[in-house]
Amino acid sequence: MTATIIDGKLAAKNLRAQLTESVAKLKADKGVVPGLAVVLVGDDPASKSYVTAKEKACAEIGIYSDDNRLPENSSEEELIGLIQKLNQDSQIHGILVQLPLPRHIDENKVIMAIDPDKDVDGFHPVNVGRMNIGQPCFLPCTPHGIIHLLKINNIETKGKHAVVIGRSNIVGKPVAALLARKAEGGNATVTLCHTATKNLADFTRQADILVVASGRPNTVTADMVKPGAAVIDVGVNRVEDSSYEKGYRLVGDVDFEAVKDVAGWITPVPGGVGPMTITMLLYNTVQSATMKAQC
Ligand code: GUN
């Protein structure tokens, strides 16, 4: 069997076309241009490239992006001061602070400083709480993107066994919560595996849907996958490769070449989950601006 390759780029393109129309309509009907403030502290190359991609995506669909770059040695107070200013700025509907932050800055304090109504990452405890009790909120971008990819590929979740590897606040825990909730795209029986899980393969082999967010290449090999399963690879790892111009290539957390011959569906890296993460950020920003325009 060869898996259907889930095309995240195409899914993102289609959703971004719809968002472009929503942005144009918001501007024409209400005179509102959605605004996203992007905040990057320091020079981490991967974070820089993510932030650049997010700003480019904003420009492509007509969202105004406000670029805020702070030096690595900025203080927590400076960063929180900037966030407070952005909270008050009526042209800004979403605030994104790229993570990870330098070690001397308390990530939790920074996230807590963002107005929950501008928290388009869905990281503020108010939004995490709302999501977990089924109230309207900004859904975290990568988990929301994964649920969307399952939906448009007609991959049933109801009554299925979903196994998630990784318990991060950004991906593992929220995607497990979304898959378990009593709602469309949920209703799965969910197992959350992590670094202390014994005999990981015993769990992954039971998965109808396997979401891998371990941050480690080859976490999932072909012998760990149930034939026909949907395998969603969230990993983005740089592997040295001198045959590439940049000196590295990107791989996920799944042994793609081998697993594609066992799985029913699989997301590639790059071109799978990644484009959806950015698209859901745009989605949340448009949602925020739309809500503001209705007030
Ligand atoms: N770092 C890695 N993923 C993300 C994300 O989705 N949002 C933010 N703000 N930082 C990240």
PDB file of C-alpha atoms and ligand atoms in Angstrom:
ATOM      1  CA  MET A   1       0.000   0.000   0.000  1.00  0.00           C
ATOM      2  CA  THR A   2       1.195   3.503  -0.699  1.00  0.00           C
ATOM      3  CA  ALA A   3      -0.277   6.246   1.423  1.00  0.00           C
ATOM      4  CA  THR A   4      -2.169   9.234   0.108  1.00  0.00           C
ATOM      5  CA  ILE A   5       0.165  12.176   0.593  1.00  0.00           C
ATOM      6  CA  ILE A   6      -1.724  14.932   2.396  1.00  0.00           C
ATOM      7  CA  ASP A   7      -0.963  18.152   0.537  1.00  0.00           C
ATOM      8  CA  GLY A   8      -0.745  20.878   3.178  1.00  0.00           C
ATOM      9  CA  LYS A   9       0.423  23.429   0.633  1.00  0.00           C
ATOM     10  CA  LEU A  10      -2.718  22.996  -1.458  1.00  0.00           C
ATOM     11  CA  ALA A  11      -4.986  23.022   1.601  1.00  0.00           C
ATOM     12  CA  ALA A  12      -3.278  26.204   2.779  1.00  0.00           C
ATOM     13  CA  LYS A  13      -3.603  27.807  -0.663  1.00  0.00           C
ATOM     14  CA  ASN A  14      -7.337  27.102  -0.778  1.00  0.00           C
ATOM     15  CA  LEU A  15      -7.971  28.406   2.714  1.00  0.00           C
ATOM     16  CA  ARG A  16      -5.829  31.494   2.095  1.00  0.00           C
ATOM     17  CA  ALA A  17      -7.895  32.255  -1.042  1.00  0.00           C
ATOM     18  CA  GLN A  18     -11.033  32.268   1.132  1.00  0.00           C
ATOM     19  CA  LEU A  19      -9.301  34.454   3.723  1.00  0.00           C
ATOM     20  CA  THR A  20      -8.208  36.917   1.016  1.00  0.00           C
ATOM     21  CA  GLU A  21     -11.884  37.375   0.149  1.00  0.00           C
ATOM     22  CA  SER A  22     -12.838  37.844   3.812  1.00  0.00           C
ATOM     23  CA  VAL A  23     -10.100  40.466   4.238  1.00  0.00           C
ATOM     24  CA  ALA A  24     -11.263  42.365   1.133  1.00  0.00           C
ATOM     25  CA  LYS A  25     -14.872  42.250   2.343  1.00  0.00           C
ATOM     26  CA  LEU A  26     -13.931  43.457   5.812  1.00  0.00           C
ATOM     27  CA  LYS A  27     -12.103  46.387   4.256  1.00  0.00           C
ATOM     28  CA  ALA A  28     -14.892  47.238   1.806  1.00  0.00           C
ATOM     29  CA  ASP A  29     -17.808  46.848   4.249  1.00  0.00           C
ATOM     30  CA  LYS A  30     -16.300  48.020   7.533  1.00  0.00           C
ATOM     31  CA  GLY A  31     -13.122  49.880   6.568  1.00  0.00           C
ATOM     32  CA  VAL A  32     -11.130  47.491   8.763  1.00  0.00           C
ATOM     33  CA  VAL A  33      -7.727  46.089   7.770  1.00  0.00           C
ATOM     34  CA  PRO A  34      -6.754  43.131   9.982  1.00  0.00           C
ATOM     35  CA  GLY A  35      -3.440  43.834  11.716  1.00  0.00           C
ATOM     36  CA  LEU A  36      -0.975  41.329  13.140  1.00  0.00           C
ATOM     37  CA  ALA A  37       1.954  42.388  15.329  1.00  0.00           C
ATOM     38  CA  VAL A  38       4.842  39.962  15.094  1.00  0.00           C
ATOM     39  CA  VAL A  39       7.433  40.077  17.861  1.00  0.00           C
ATOM     40  CA  LEU A  40      10.806  38.362  17.586  1.00  0.00           C
ATOM     41  CA  VAL A  41      13.447  38.564  20.297  1.00  0.00           C
ATOM     42  CA  GLY A  42      16.980  37.584  19.282  1.00  0.00           C
ATOM     43  CA  ASP A  43      18.546  36.038  16.196  1.00  0.00           C
ATOM     44  CA  ASP A  44      17.598  32.373  16.210  1.00  0.00           C
ATOM     45  CA  PRO A  45      17.778  31.441  12.497  1.00  0.00           C
ATOM     46  CA  ALA A  46      14.782  29.077  12.553  1.00  0.00           C
ATOM     47  CA  SER A  47      12.614  31.638  14.403  1.00  0.00           C
ATOM     48  CA  LYS A  48      13.722  34.344  11.945  1.00  0.00           C
ATOM     49  CA  SER A  49      12.662  32.242   8.982  1.00  0.00           C
ATOM     50  CA  TYR A  50       9.280  31.392  10.609  1.00  0.00           C
ATOM     51  CA  VAL A  51       8.618  35.074  11.333  1.00  0.00           C
ATOM     52  CA  THR A  52       9.560  36.097   7.796  1.00  0.00           C
ATOM     53  CA  ALA A  53       7.224  33.432   6.393  1.00  0.00           C
ATOM     54  CA  LYS A  54       4.383  34.643   8.650  1.00  0.00           C
ATOM     55  CA  GLU A  55       4.839  38.273   7.572  1.00  0.00           C
ATOM     56  CA  LYS A  56       5.003  37.311   3.898  1.00  0.00           C
ATOM     57  CA  ALA A  57       1.804  35.293   4.256  1.00  0.00           C
ATOM     58  CA  CYS A  58       0.073  38.297   5.869  1.00  0.00           C
ATOM     59  CA  ALA A  59       1.072  40.559   2.981  1.00  0.00           C
ATOM     60  CA  GLU A  60      -0.167  38.038   0.415  1.00  0.00           C
ATOM     61  CA  ILE A  61      -3.721  38.077   1.751  1.00  0.00           C
ATOM     62  CA  GLY A  62      -3.941  41.769   2.663  1.00  0.00           C
ATOM     63  CA  ILE A  63      -3.282  41.601   6.425  1.00  0.00           C
ATOM     64  CA  TYR A  64      -1.190  44.489   7.772  1.00  0.00           C
ATOM     65  CA  SER A  65       1.807  43.128   9.654  1.00  0.00           C
ATOM     66  CA  ASP A  66       3.718  45.154  12.195  1.00  0.00           C
ATOM     67  CA  ASP A  67       7.274  43.853  12.526  1.00  0.00           C
ATOM     68  CA  ASN A  68       8.854  44.154  15.987  1.00  0.00           C
ATOM     69  CA  ARG A  69      12.407  42.846  16.403  1.00  0.00           C
ATOM     70  CA  LEU A  70      14.133  43.148  19.742  1.00  0.00           C
ATOM     71  CA  PRO A  71      17.767  42.319  20.499  1.00  0.00           C
ATOM     72  CA  GLU A  72      18.609  39.064  22.320  1.00  0.00           C
ATOM     73  CA  ASN A  73      19.580  40.966  25.494  1.00  0.00           C
ATOM     74  CA  SER A  74      16.239  42.812  25.788  1.00  0.00           C
ATOM     75  CA  SER A  75      14.733  42.661  29.259  1.00  0.00           C
ATOM     76  CA  GLU A  76      11.456  40.996  30.188  1.00  0.00           C
ATOM     77  CA  GLU A  77      10.134  44.454  31.157  1.00  0.00           C
ATOM     78  CA  GLU A  78      10.929  45.876  27.718  1.00  0.00           C
ATOM     79  CA  LEU A  79       9.149  43.010  26.006  1.00  0.00           C
ATOM     80  CA  ILE A  80       6.104  43.235  28.281  1.00  0.00           C
ATOM     81  CA  GLY A  81       6.070  47.010  27.761  1.00  0.00           C
ATOM     82  CA  LEU A  82       5.901  46.468  24.003  1.00  0.00           C
ATOM     83  CA  ILE A  83       3.061  43.954  24.406  1.00  0.00           C
ATOM     84  CA  GLN A  84       1.099  46.410  26.562  1.00  0.00           C
ATOM     85  CA  LYS A  85       1.486  49.034  23.851  1.00  0.00           C
ATOM     86  CA  LEU A  86       0.271  46.576  21.209  1.00  0.00           C
ATOM     87  CA  ASN A  87      -2.669  45.571  23.441  1.00  0.00           C
ATOM     88  CA  GLN A  88      -3.825  49.217  23.301  1.00  0.00           C
ATOM     89  CA  ASP A  89      -3.230  49.681  19.559  1.00  0.00           C
ATOM     90  CA  SER A  90      -6.577  49.638  17.727  1.00  0.00           C
ATOM     91  CA  GLN A  91      -4.897  48.781  14.388  1.00  0.00           C
ATOM     92  CA  ILE A  92      -3.579  45.547  15.865  1.00  0.00           C
ATOM     93  CA  HIS A  93      -5.991  42.592  16.108  1.00  0.00           C
ATOM     94  CA  GLY A  94      -3.460  39.878  16.791  1.00  0.00           C
ATOM     95  CA  ILE A  95      -0.167  39.662  18.679  1.00  0.00           C
ATOM     96  CA  LEU A  96       2.299  36.892  18.009  1.00  0.00           C
ATOM     97  CA  VAL A  97       5.402  36.534  20.152  1.00  0.00           C
ATOM     98  CA  GLN A  98       7.634  34.005  18.449  1.00  0.00           C
ATOM     99  CA  LEU A  99       8.776  31.239  20.800  1.00  0.00           C
ATOM    100  CA  PRO A 100      11.161  30.165  22.177  1.00  0.00           C
ATOM    101  CA  LEU A 101      12.236  33.325  23.987  1.00  0.00           C
ATOM    102  CA  PRO A 102      15.777  33.863  25.323  1.00  0.00           C
ATOM    103  CA  ARG A 103      16.312  31.970  28.579  1.00  0.00           C
ATOM    104  CA  HIS A 104      16.350  35.070  30.811  1.00  0.00           C
ATOM    105  CA  ILE A 105      12.740  35.886  29.842  1.00  0.00           C
ATOM    106  CA  ASP A 106       9.827  34.078  31.504  1.00  0.00           C
ATOM    107  CA  GLU A 107       7.673  32.787  28.640  1.00  0.00           C
ATOM    108  CA  ASN A 108       4.597  32.364  30.859  1.00  0.00           C
ATOM    109  CA  LYS A 109       4.726  35.957  32.075  1.00  0.00           C
ATOM    110  CA  VAL A 110       4.997  37.189  28.491  1.00  0.00           C
ATOM    111  CA  ILE A 111       2.072  35.091  27.267  1.00  0.00           C
ATOM    112  CA  MET A 112       0.004  36.265  30.250  1.00  0.00           C
ATOM    113  CA  ALA A 113       0.673  39.885  29.223  1.00  0.00           C
ATOM    114  CA  ILE A 114      -1.057  39.441  25.845  1.00  0.00           C
ATOM    115  CA  ASP A 115      -4.703  40.523  25.750  1.00  0.00           C
ATOM    116  CA  PRO A 116      -6.596  37.187  25.365  1.00  0.00           C
ATOM    117  CA  ASP A 117      -8.737  38.843  22.677  1.00  0.00           C
ATOM    118  CA  LYS A 118      -5.553  39.443  20.606  1.00  0.00           C
ATOM    119  CA  ASP A 119      -3.928  36.091  21.434  1.00  0.00           C
ATOM    120  CA  VAL A 120      -4.084  34.668  17.912  1.00  0.00           C
ATOM    121  CA  ASP A 121      -1.664  31.886  18.889  1.00  0.00           C
ATOM    122  CA  GLY A 122      -4.204  30.609  21.425  1.00  0.00           C
ATOM    123  CA  PHE A 123      -1.487  30.300  24.084  1.00  0.00           C
ATOM    124  CA  HIS A 124      -2.958  32.497  26.841  1.00  0.00           C
ATOM    125  CA  PRO A 125      -4.363  30.444  29.748  1.00  0.00           C
ATOM    126  CA  VAL A 126      -7.783  32.047  29.165  1.00  0.00           C
ATOM    127  CA  ASN A 127      -7.873  30.671  25.618  1.00  0.00           C
ATOM    128  CA  VAL A 128      -6.415  27.314  26.691  1.00  0.00           C
ATOM    129  CA  GLY A 129      -9.169  27.098  29.320  1.00  0.00           C
ATOM    130  CA  ARG A 130     -11.884  28.158  26.881  1.00  0.00           C
ATOM    131  CA  MET A 131     -10.731  25.544  24.377  1.00  0.00           C
ATOM    132  CA  ASN A 132     -10.737  22.811  27.007  1.00  0.00           C
ATOM    133  CA  ILE A 133     -14.304  23.546  28.119  1.00  0.00           C
ATOM    134  CA  GLY A 134     -15.619  24.040  24.586  1.00  0.00           C
ATOM    135  CA  GLN A 135     -16.135  27.813  24.625  1.00  0.00           C
ATOM    136  CA  PRO A 136     -15.454  30.001  21.567  1.00  0.00           C
ATOM    137  CA  CYS A 137     -11.774  30.988  21.491  1.00  0.00           C
ATOM    138  CA  PHE A 138      -8.725  31.253  19.263  1.00  0.00           C
ATOM    139  CA  LEU A 139      -7.646  27.680  18.594  1.00  0.00           C
ATOM    140  CA  PRO A 140      -3.878  27.085  18.619  1.00  0.00           C
ATOM    141  CA  CYS A 141      -2.641  27.170  15.046  1.00  0.00           C
ATOM    142  CA  THR A 142      -0.842  23.857  14.532  1.00  0.00           C
ATOM    143  CA  PRO A 143      -3.511  21.709  16.251  1.00  0.00           C
ATOM    144  CA  HIS A 144      -6.265  23.565  14.367  1.00  0.00           C
ATOM    145  CA  GLY A 145      -4.379  23.027  11.104  1.00  0.00           C
ATOM    146  CA  ILE A 146      -4.117  19.301  11.818  1.00  0.00           C
ATOM    147  CA  ILE A 147      -7.860  19.008  12.503  1.00  0.00           C
ATOM    148  CA  HIS A 148      -8.523  20.875   9.228  1.00  0.00           C
ATOM    149  CA  LEU A 149      -6.246  18.535   7.242  1.00  0.00           C
ATOM    150  CA  LEU A 150      -8.041  15.485   8.676  1.00  0.00           C
ATOM    151  CA  LYS A 151     -11.404  17.022   7.815  1.00  0.00           C
ATOM    152  CA  ILE A 152     -10.687  17.937   4.194  1.00  0.00           C
ATOM    153  CA  ASN A 153      -9.175  14.507   3.571  1.00  0.00           C
ATOM    154  CA  ASN A 154     -12.357  12.880   4.953  1.00  0.00           C
ATOM    155  CA  ILE A 155     -10.419  11.120   7.683  1.00  0.00           C
ATOM    156  CA  GLU A 156     -12.987  10.094  10.292  1.00  0.00           C
ATOM    157  CA  THR A 157     -12.077  10.860  13.886  1.00  0.00           C
ATOM    158  CA  LYS A 158     -15.295   9.835  15.656  1.00  0.00           C
ATOM    159  CA  GLY A 159     -14.837   6.554  17.515  1.00  0.00           C
ATOM    160  CA  LYS A 160     -11.261   6.180  16.240  1.00  0.00           C
ATOM    161  CA  HIS A 161      -8.156   5.748  18.342  1.00  0.00           C
ATOM    162  CA  ALA A 162      -5.878   8.772  18.026  1.00  0.00           C
ATOM    163  CA  VAL A 163      -2.394   8.507  19.465  1.00  0.00           C
ATOM    164  CA  VAL A 164      -0.411  11.707  19.989  1.00  0.00           C
ATOM    165  CA  ILE A 165       3.328  11.647  20.654  1.00  0.00           C
ATOM    166  CA  GLY A 166       4.533  14.756  22.495  1.00  0.00           C
ATOM    167  CA  ARG A 167       2.994  16.777  25.323  1.00  0.00           C
ATOM    168  CA  SER A 168       4.059  20.330  24.472  1.00  0.00           C
ATOM    169  CA  ASN A 169       1.717  23.214  25.207  1.00  0.00           C
ATOM    170  CA  ILE A 170       1.913  24.265  21.541  1.00  0.00           C
ATOM    171  CA  VAL A 171       1.050  20.976  19.846  1.00  0.00           C
ATOM    172  CA  GLY A 172       0.730  17.740  21.827  1.00  0.00           C
ATOM    173  CA  LYS A 173      -1.618  18.719  24.628  1.00  0.00           C
ATOM    174  CA  PRO A 174      -3.948  20.937  22.567  1.00  0.00           C
ATOM    175  CA  VAL A 175      -4.210  18.533  19.621  1.00  0.00           C
ATOM    176  CA  ALA A 176      -5.077  15.726  22.062  1.00  0.00           C
ATOM    177  CA  ALA A 177      -7.782  17.966  23.572  1.00  0.00           C
ATOM    178  CA  LEU A 178      -9.241  18.845  20.151  1.00  0.00           C
ATOM    179  CA  LEU A 179      -9.292  15.227  19.014  1.00  0.00           C
ATOM    180  CA  ALA A 180     -11.066  14.200  22.234  1.00  0.00           C
ATOM    181  CA  ARG A 181     -13.691  16.965  22.410  1.00  0.00           C
ATOM    182  CA  LYS A 182     -17.316  16.246  21.628  1.00  0.00           C
ATOM    183  CA  ALA A 183     -17.404  18.147  18.358  1.00  0.00           C
ATOM    184  CA  GLU A 184     -16.816  17.782  14.653  1.00  0.00           C
ATOM    185  CA  GLY A 185     -13.203  16.727  14.076  1.00  0.00           C
ATOM    186  CA  GLY A 186     -13.116  15.235  17.581  1.00  0.00           C
ATOM    187  CA  ASN A 187     -14.876  12.380  19.353  1.00  0.00           C
ATOM    188  CA  ALA A 188     -11.772  10.198  19.138  1.00  0.00           C
ATOM    189  CA  THR A 189     -10.405   8.043  21.937  1.00  0.00           C
ATOM    190  CA  VAL A 190      -7.067   9.688  22.612  1.00  0.00           C
ATOM    191  CA  THR A 191      -3.816   8.379  24.035  1.00  0.00           C
ATOM    192  CA  LEU A 192      -1.105  10.940  24.804  1.00  0.00           C
ATOM    193  CA  CYS A 193       2.402   9.482  24.719  1.00  0.00           C
ATOM    194  CA  HIS A 194       5.541  11.288  25.868  1.00  0.00           C
ATOM    195  CA  THR A 195       9.151  10.800  26.877  1.00  0.00           C
ATOM    196  CA  ALA A 196       8.222   8.659  29.891  1.00  0.00           C
ATOM    197  CA  THR A 197       5.955   6.331  27.879  1.00  0.00           C
ATOM    198  CA  LYS A 198       7.147   2.734  28.035  1.00  0.00           C
ATOM    199  CA  ASN A 199       6.911   0.599  24.899  1.00  0.00           C
ATOM    200  CA  LEU A 200       5.833   3.436  22.620  1.00  0.00           C
ATOM    201  CA  ALA A 201       5.266   1.077  19.684  1.00  0.00           C
ATOM    202  CA  ASP A 202       2.572  -0.811  21.646  1.00  0.00           C
ATOM    203  CA  PHE A 203       0.516   2.395  21.537  1.00  0.00           C
ATOM    204  CA  THR A 204       1.390   3.652  18.067  1.00  0.00           C
ATOM    205  CA  ARG A 205       0.444   0.303  16.499  1.00  0.00           C
ATOM    206  CA  GLN A 206      -3.102   0.785  17.819  1.00  0.00           C
ATOM    207  CA  ALA A 207      -3.469   4.224  16.262  1.00  0.00           C
ATOM    208  CA  ASP A 208      -5.976   4.924  13.501  1.00  0.00           C
ATOM    209  CA  ILE A 209      -4.647   8.483  13.631  1.00  0.00           C
ATOM    210  CA  LEU A 210      -1.063   9.045  14.734  1.00  0.00           C
ATOM    211  CA  VAL A 211       0.109  12.605  15.418  1.00  0.00           C
ATOM    212  CA  VAL A 212       3.856  12.822  15.915  1.00  0.00           C
ATOM    213  CA  ALA A 213       5.263  15.904  17.633  1.00  0.00           C
ATOM    214  CA  SER A 214       8.299  14.523  19.421  1.00  0.00           C
ATOM    215  CA  GLY A 215      10.879  16.878  17.889  1.00  0.00           C
ATOM    216  CA  ARG A 216      13.143  13.946  17.003  1.00  0.00           C
ATOM    217  CA  PRO A 217      13.747  12.440  13.535  1.00  0.00           C
ATOM    218  CA  ASN A 218      12.726   8.782  13.057  1.00  0.00           C
ATOM    219  CA  THR A 219      10.605   8.666  16.225  1.00  0.00           C
ATOM    220  CA  VAL A 220       8.129   6.637  14.182  1.00  0.00           C
ATOM    221  CA  THR A 221       9.348   3.865  11.906  1.00  0.00           C
ATOM    222  CA  ALA A 222       7.304   1.632   9.599  1.00  0.00           C
ATOM    223  CA  ASP A 223       7.022  -1.249  12.095  1.00  0.00           C
ATOM    224  CA  MET A 224       5.297   1.133  14.550  1.00  0.00           C
ATOM    225  CA  VAL A 225       2.401   1.997  12.245  1.00  0.00           C
ATOM    226  CA  LYS A 226      -0.907   0.180  11.767  1.00  0.00           C
ATOM    227  CA  PRO A 227      -1.586  -0.433   8.062  1.00  0.00           C
ATOM    228  CA  GLY A 228      -3.946   2.213   6.710  1.00  0.00           C
ATOM    229  CA  ALA A 229      -3.439   4.681   9.568  1.00  0.00           C
ATOM    230  CA  ALA A 230      -3.359   8.454   9.069  1.00  0.00           C
ATOM    231  CA  VAL A 231       0.092   9.688  10.082  1.00  0.00           C
ATOM    232  CA  ILE A 232       0.470  13.401  10.804  1.00  0.00           C
ATOM    233  CA  ASP A 233       4.090  14.507  11.119  1.00  0.00           C
ATOM    234  CA  VAL A 234       4.523  17.787  12.995  1.00  0.00           C
ATOM    235  CA  GLY A 235       8.329  17.646  13.205  1.00  0.00           C
ATOM    236  CA  VAL A 236      10.683  20.076  11.509  1.00  0.00           C
ATOM    237  CA  ASN A 237      14.283  18.979  12.015  1.00  0.00           C
ATOM    238  CA  ARG A 238      17.385  20.217  10.232  1.00  0.00           C
ATOM    239  CA  VAL A 239      19.650  17.386   9.136  1.00  0.00           C
ATOM    240  CA  GLU A 240      23.117  18.224   7.795  1.00  0.00           C
ATOM    241  CA  ASP A 241      23.336  17.465   4.084  1.00  0.00           C
ATOM    242  CA  SER A 242      26.087  18.994   1.967  1.00  0.00           C
ATOM    243  CA  SER A 243      24.216  18.165  -1.249  1.00  0.00           C
ATOM    244  CA  TYR A 244      21.751  20.935  -0.318  1.00  0.00           C
ATOM    245  CA  GLU A 245      22.653  24.573  -0.990  1.00  0.00           C
ATOM    246  CA  LYS A 246      21.954  25.558   2.627  1.00  0.00           C
ATOM    247  CA  GLY A 247      23.999  22.635   3.968  1.00  0.00           C
ATOM    248  CA  TYR A 248      20.963  20.978   5.527  1.00  0.00           C
ATOM    249  CA  ARG A 249      17.616  19.501   4.632  1.00  0.00           C
ATOM    250  CA  LEU A 250      14.381  19.383   6.600  1.00  0.00           C
ATOM    251  CA  VAL A 251      12.939  16.127   7.892  1.00  0.00           C
ATOM    252  CA  GLY A 252      10.003  15.403  10.158  1.00  0.00           C
ATOM    253  CA  ASP A 253       9.729  13.093  13.159  1.00  0.00           C
ATOM    254  CA  VAL A 254       8.547  10.180  11.005  1.00  0.00           C
ATOM    255  CA  ASP A 255      10.599   7.947   8.719  1.00  0.00           C
ATOM    256  CA  PHE A 256       8.567   9.180   5.752  1.00  0.00           C
ATOM    257  CA  GLU A 257      10.036   6.919   3.021  1.00  0.00           C
ATOM    258  CA  ALA A 258       9.303   3.699   4.914  1.00  0.00           C
ATOM    259  CA  VAL A 259       6.065   4.738   6.643  1.00  0.00           C
ATOM    260  CA  LYS A 260       4.403   5.884   3.404  1.00  0.00           C
ATOM    261  CA  ASP A 261       4.305   2.226   2.304  1.00  0.00           C
ATOM    262  CA  VAL A 262       2.287   1.220   5.393  1.00  0.00           C
ATOM    263  CA  ALA A 263       0.094   4.225   6.221  1.00  0.00           C
ATOM    264  CA  GLY A 264      -3.189   5.158   4.542  1.00  0.00           C
ATOM    265  CA  TRP A 265      -2.400   8.861   4.656  1.00  0.00           C
ATOM    266  CA  ILE A 266       0.758  10.754   5.552  1.00  0.00           C
ATOM    267  CA  THR A 267       1.859  14.388   5.715  1.00  0.00           C
ATOM    268  CA  PRO A 268       5.218  15.240   4.115  1.00  0.00           C
ATOM    269  CA  VAL A 269       7.867  17.518   5.640  1.00  0.00           C
ATOM    270  CA  PRO A 270       8.064  20.147   4.305  1.00  0.00           C
ATOM    271  CA  GLY A 271       4.658  20.786   2.742  1.00  0.00           C
ATOM    272  CA  GLY A 272       2.371  19.080   5.243  1.00  0.00           C
ATOM    273  CA  VAL A 273       1.457  20.590   8.595  1.00  0.00           C
ATOM    274  CA  GLY A 274       3.800  23.617   8.302  1.00  0.00           C
ATOM    275  CA  PRO A 275       1.810  25.643   5.745  1.00  0.00           C
ATOM    276  CA  MET A 276      -1.357  25.026   7.781  1.00  0.00           C
ATOM    277  CA  THR A 277       0.144  26.506  10.956  1.00  0.00           C
ATOM    278  CA  ILE A 278       0.694  29.840   9.266  1.00  0.00           C
ATOM    279  CA  THR A 279      -2.699  29.692   7.573  1.00  0.00           C
ATOM    280  CA  MET A 280      -4.483  29.221  10.899  1.00  0.00           C
ATOM    281  CA  LEU A 281      -2.614  32.212  12.279  1.00  0.00           C
ATOM    282  CA  LEU A 282      -4.045  34.252   9.390  1.00  0.00           C
ATOM    283  CA  TYR A 283      -7.456  32.695  10.070  1.00  0.00           C
ATOM    284  CA  ASN A 284      -7.351  33.728  13.739  1.00  0.00           C
ATOM    285  CA  THR A 285      -6.213  37.251  12.860  1.00  0.00           C
ATOM    286  CA  VAL A 286      -9.090  37.670  10.410  1.00  0.00           C
ATOM    287  CA  GLN A 287     -11.471  36.214  13.033  1.00  0.00           C
ATOM    288  CA  SER A 288     -10.194  38.726  15.602  1.00  0.00           C
ATOM    289  CA  ALA A 289     -10.589  41.679  13.226  1.00  0.00           C
ATOM    290  CA  THR A 290     -14.074  40.481  12.237  1.00  0.00           C
ATOM    291  CA  MET A 291     -15.142  40.288  15.883  1.00  0.00           C
ATOM    292  CA  LYS A 292     -13.748  43.755  16.557  1.00  0.00           C
ATOM    293  CA  ALA A 293     -15.580  45.142  13.520  1.00  0.00           C
ATOM    294  CA  GLN A 294     -18.855  43.758  14.891  1.00  0.00           C
ATOM    295  CA  CYS A 295     -18.464  45.514  18.247  1.00  0.00           C
TER     296      CYS A 295
HETATM  297  N1  GUN B   1       7.338  28.556  17.956  1.00  0.00           N
HETATM  298  C1  GUN B   1       7.085  27.363  17.373  1.00  0.00           C
HETATM  299  N2  GUN B   1       5.805  27.285  16.961  1.00  0.00           N
HETATM  300  C2  GUN B   1       5.219  28.455  17.296  1.00  0.00           C
HETATM  301  C3  GUN B   1       3.914  28.973  17.131  1.00  0.00           C
HETATM  302  O1  GUN B   1       3.000  28.336  16.608  1.00  0.00           O
HETATM  303  N3  GUN B   1       3.716  30.238  17.598  1.00  0.00           N
HETATM  304  C4  GUN B   1       4.695  30.960  18.216  1.00  0.00           C
HETATM  305  N4  GUN B   1       4.394  32.164  18.661  1.00  0.00           N
HETATM  306  N5  GUN B   1       5.920  30.494  18.384  1.00  0.00           N
HETATM  307  C5  GUN B   1       6.182  29.256  17.924  1.00  0.00           C
END
